[in-house]
């Protein structure tokens, strides 16, 4: 996902359901020289935040997360981030706990968004 020579990567995300934005956020991922591991810090638009450690395990990233929701509920989960190809990966979140209560596991496939047809139509063809 990123070379170890990169200090930090930052990205924004949006969670949608039926086209409606439910949550927005930002995440920073990078090497923590104190802990000698890859870490991430995630902040959502409602005030929740989390910290995670990342470990490569053969064919996927193992991500251990701990955080707090916007209403002060502690949260934790274990995730597996598995590359499918250059443009897609699978995110499996297990052992999820929110406010001391178990939450259902989730699995989603994330695919890189292609350029819009409008953008392609305005680019002159290569000869």
PDB file of C-alpha atoms in Angstrom:
ATOM      1  CA  UNK A   1       0.000   0.000   0.000  1.00  0.00           C
ATOM      2  CA  UNK A   2       2.869   2.383   0.652  1.00  0.00           C
ATOM      3  CA  UNK A   3       6.653   2.200   0.803  1.00  0.00           C
ATOM      4  CA  UNK A   4       8.439   2.467   4.138  1.00  0.00           C
ATOM      5  CA  UNK A   5      10.294   5.535   2.820  1.00  0.00           C
ATOM      6  CA  UNK A   6       7.031   7.512   2.948  1.00  0.00           C
ATOM      7  CA  UNK A   7       6.715   9.340   6.260  1.00  0.00           C
ATOM      8  CA  UNK A   8       2.939   9.795   6.283  1.00  0.00           C
ATOM      9  CA  UNK A   9       0.050   9.376   3.897  1.00  0.00           C
ATOM     10  CA  UNK A  10      -3.146  11.278   4.431  1.00  0.00           C
ATOM     11  CA  UNK A  11      -6.535  10.740   2.846  1.00  0.00           C
ATOM     12  CA  UNK A  12     -10.149  11.696   3.282  1.00  0.00           C
ATOM     13  CA  UNK A  13     -13.074   9.279   3.200  1.00  0.00           C
ATOM     14  CA  UNK A  14     -16.856   9.313   3.086  1.00  0.00           C
ATOM     15  CA  UNK A  15     -19.273   6.597   4.192  1.00  0.00           C
ATOM     16  CA  UNK A  16     -22.459   6.590   2.100  1.00  0.00           C
ATOM     17  CA  UNK A  17     -25.669   4.605   2.157  1.00  0.00           C
ATOM     18  CA  UNK A  18     -28.011   4.850  -0.817  1.00  0.00           C
ATOM     19  CA  UNK A  19     -26.142   7.933  -2.014  1.00  0.00           C
ATOM     20  CA  UNK A  20     -26.494   9.797   1.295  1.00  0.00           C
ATOM     21  CA  UNK A  21     -23.323  10.748   3.208  1.00  0.00           C
ATOM     22  CA  UNK A  22     -23.412   9.273   6.721  1.00  0.00           C
ATOM     23  CA  UNK A  23     -19.914  10.126   7.869  1.00  0.00           C
ATOM     24  CA  UNK A  24     -16.786  11.872   6.623  1.00  0.00           C
ATOM     25  CA  UNK A  25     -13.302  11.685   7.990  1.00  0.00           C
ATOM     26  CA  UNK A  26      -9.578  11.860   7.559  1.00  0.00           C
ATOM     27  CA  UNK A  27      -6.822   9.348   8.229  1.00  0.00           C
ATOM     28  CA  UNK A  28      -3.036   9.583   8.519  1.00  0.00           C
ATOM     29  CA  UNK A  29      -0.920   6.462   8.098  1.00  0.00           C
ATOM     30  CA  UNK A  30       2.823   6.294   8.666  1.00  0.00           C
ATOM     31  CA  UNK A  31       5.846   4.770  10.318  1.00  0.00           C
ATOM     32  CA  UNK A  32       6.108   5.333  14.070  1.00  0.00           C
ATOM     33  CA  UNK A  33       9.841   5.273  14.892  1.00  0.00           C
ATOM     34  CA  UNK A  34       9.178   4.978  18.633  1.00  0.00           C
ATOM     35  CA  UNK A  35       7.036   1.832  18.325  1.00  0.00           C
ATOM     36  CA  UNK A  36       8.825   0.518  15.207  1.00  0.00           C
ATOM     37  CA  UNK A  37       5.558  -0.165  13.433  1.00  0.00           C
ATOM     38  CA  UNK A  38       3.104   1.408  11.029  1.00  0.00           C
ATOM     39  CA  UNK A  39       0.396   3.388  12.811  1.00  0.00           C
ATOM     40  CA  UNK A  40      -2.722   5.220  11.730  1.00  0.00           C
ATOM     41  CA  UNK A  41      -4.849   7.920  13.297  1.00  0.00           C
ATOM     42  CA  UNK A  42      -8.439   8.393  12.115  1.00  0.00           C
ATOM     43  CA  UNK A  43     -10.741  11.325  12.864  1.00  0.00           C
ATOM     44  CA  UNK A  44     -14.411  11.444  11.828  1.00  0.00           C
ATOM     45  CA  UNK A  45     -16.732  14.379  11.165  1.00  0.00           C
ATOM     46  CA  UNK A  46     -18.838  13.616  14.242  1.00  0.00           C
ATOM     47  CA  UNK A  47     -15.899  13.836  16.668  1.00  0.00           C
ATOM     48  CA  UNK A  48     -14.875  10.185  16.982  1.00  0.00           C
ATOM     49  CA  UNK A  49     -11.244   9.140  16.639  1.00  0.00           C
ATOM     50  CA  UNK A  50      -9.059   6.042  16.740  1.00  0.00           C
ATOM     51  CA  UNK A  51      -5.458   4.857  16.712  1.00  0.00           C
ATOM     52  CA  UNK A  52      -4.325   1.657  14.987  1.00  0.00           C
ATOM     53  CA  UNK A  53      -1.243  -0.505  14.602  1.00  0.00           C
ATOM     54  CA  UNK A  54      -0.580  -2.206  11.247  1.00  0.00           C
ATOM     55  CA  UNK A  55       1.291  -5.486  10.683  1.00  0.00           C
ATOM     56  CA  UNK A  56       1.822  -7.215   7.317  1.00  0.00           C
ATOM     57  CA  UNK A  57       0.865 -10.896   7.598  1.00  0.00           C
ATOM     58  CA  UNK A  58       1.634 -12.857   4.387  1.00  0.00           C
ATOM     59  CA  UNK A  59      -1.187 -11.582   2.132  1.00  0.00           C
ATOM     60  CA  UNK A  60      -2.970  -8.907   4.162  1.00  0.00           C
ATOM     61  CA  UNK A  61      -2.536  -6.125   6.679  1.00  0.00           C
ATOM     62  CA  UNK A  62      -3.622  -6.973  10.232  1.00  0.00           C
ATOM     63  CA  UNK A  63      -4.902  -3.773  11.868  1.00  0.00           C
ATOM     64  CA  UNK A  64      -5.628  -3.487  15.607  1.00  0.00           C
ATOM     65  CA  UNK A  65      -7.804  -0.430  16.365  1.00  0.00           C
ATOM     66  CA  UNK A  66      -8.774   1.346  19.591  1.00  0.00           C
ATOM     67  CA  UNK A  67     -10.759   4.564  19.776  1.00  0.00           C
ATOM     68  CA  UNK A  68     -13.729   6.495  21.020  1.00  0.00           C
ATOM     69  CA  UNK A  69     -17.031   7.447  19.375  1.00  0.00           C
ATOM     70  CA  UNK A  70     -18.316  11.012  19.254  1.00  0.00           C
ATOM     71  CA  UNK A  71     -20.520  10.342  22.298  1.00  0.00           C
ATOM     72  CA  UNK A  72     -17.612   9.024  24.401  1.00  0.00           C
ATOM     73  CA  UNK A  73     -18.100   5.281  23.897  1.00  0.00           C
ATOM     74  CA  UNK A  74     -14.824   3.303  23.753  1.00  0.00           C
ATOM     75  CA  UNK A  75     -14.397   1.186  20.632  1.00  0.00           C
ATOM     76  CA  UNK A  76     -12.044  -1.492  19.361  1.00  0.00           C
ATOM     77  CA  UNK A  77     -11.775  -3.874  16.417  1.00  0.00           C
ATOM     78  CA  UNK A  78      -9.442  -6.086  14.439  1.00  0.00           C
ATOM     79  CA  UNK A  79      -9.373  -5.564  10.695  1.00  0.00           C
ATOM     80  CA  UNK A  80      -7.847  -7.396   7.762  1.00  0.00           C
ATOM     81  CA  UNK A  81      -7.042  -5.310   4.681  1.00  0.00           C
ATOM     82  CA  UNK A  82      -6.431  -7.648   1.743  1.00  0.00           C
ATOM     83  CA  UNK A  83      -5.329  -6.392  -1.677  1.00  0.00           C
ATOM     84  CA  UNK A  84      -7.424  -7.874  -4.491  1.00  0.00           C
ATOM     85  CA  UNK A  85      -5.685  -6.118  -7.389  1.00  0.00           C
ATOM     86  CA  UNK A  86      -4.166  -2.705  -8.182  1.00  0.00           C
ATOM     87  CA  UNK A  87      -7.574  -0.975  -7.909  1.00  0.00           C
ATOM     88  CA  UNK A  88      -9.389  -2.893  -5.173  1.00  0.00           C
ATOM     89  CA  UNK A  89      -9.061  -4.359  -1.713  1.00  0.00           C
ATOM     90  CA  UNK A  90     -11.275  -6.136   0.831  1.00  0.00           C
ATOM     91  CA  UNK A  91     -11.783  -4.725   4.348  1.00  0.00           C
ATOM     92  CA  UNK A  92     -12.919  -7.245   6.982  1.00  0.00           C
ATOM     93  CA  UNK A  93     -13.591  -5.899  10.476  1.00  0.00           C
ATOM     94  CA  UNK A  94     -14.008  -8.430  13.306  1.00  0.00           C
ATOM     95  CA  UNK A  95     -13.987  -8.516  17.111  1.00  0.00           C
ATOM     96  CA  UNK A  96     -15.820  -5.180  17.051  1.00  0.00           C
ATOM     97  CA  UNK A  97     -16.789  -3.650  20.388  1.00  0.00           C
ATOM     98  CA  UNK A  98     -18.582  -0.325  20.916  1.00  0.00           C
ATOM     99  CA  UNK A  99     -19.264   0.899  24.437  1.00  0.00           C
ATOM    100  CA  UNK A 100     -18.652  -2.554  25.903  1.00  0.00           C
ATOM    101  CA  UNK A 101     -21.154  -4.213  23.541  1.00  0.00           C
ATOM    102  CA  UNK A 102     -20.219  -6.607  20.724  1.00  0.00           C
ATOM    103  CA  UNK A 103     -20.977  -5.304  17.228  1.00  0.00           C
ATOM    104  CA  UNK A 104     -21.504  -7.312  14.053  1.00  0.00           C
ATOM    105  CA  UNK A 105     -18.538  -8.138  11.820  1.00  0.00           C
ATOM    106  CA  UNK A 106     -18.418  -6.278   8.516  1.00  0.00           C
ATOM    107  CA  UNK A 107     -16.822  -6.962   5.148  1.00  0.00           C
ATOM    108  CA  UNK A 108     -16.664  -4.502   2.261  1.00  0.00           C
ATOM    109  CA  UNK A 109     -14.824  -4.363  -1.033  1.00  0.00           C
ATOM    110  CA  UNK A 110     -13.339  -0.982  -1.865  1.00  0.00           C
ATOM    111  CA  UNK A 111     -12.658  -0.135  -5.501  1.00  0.00           C
ATOM    112  CA  UNK A 112     -10.707   2.850  -6.804  1.00  0.00           C
ATOM    113  CA  UNK A 113     -13.108   5.310  -8.410  1.00  0.00           C
ATOM    114  CA  UNK A 114     -12.443   5.650 -12.170  1.00  0.00           C
ATOM    115  CA  UNK A 115     -12.357   9.088 -13.809  1.00  0.00           C
ATOM    116  CA  UNK A 116     -15.734  10.447 -14.818  1.00  0.00           C
ATOM    117  CA  UNK A 117     -16.774   9.970 -18.465  1.00  0.00           C
ATOM    118  CA  UNK A 118     -16.899  13.775 -18.777  1.00  0.00           C
ATOM    119  CA  UNK A 119     -13.194  14.045 -17.865  1.00  0.00           C
ATOM    120  CA  UNK A 120     -12.286  11.382 -20.421  1.00  0.00           C
ATOM    121  CA  UNK A 121     -14.391  13.090 -23.120  1.00  0.00           C
ATOM    122  CA  UNK A 122     -12.521  16.387 -22.722  1.00  0.00           C
ATOM    123  CA  UNK A 123      -9.080  14.787 -23.043  1.00  0.00           C
ATOM    124  CA  UNK A 124      -7.875  14.794 -26.658  1.00  0.00           C
ATOM    125  CA  UNK A 125      -7.147  11.315 -28.019  1.00  0.00           C
ATOM    126  CA  UNK A 126      -3.501  10.223 -28.253  1.00  0.00           C
ATOM    127  CA  UNK A 127      -2.152   9.627 -31.748  1.00  0.00           C
TER     128      UNK A 127
END
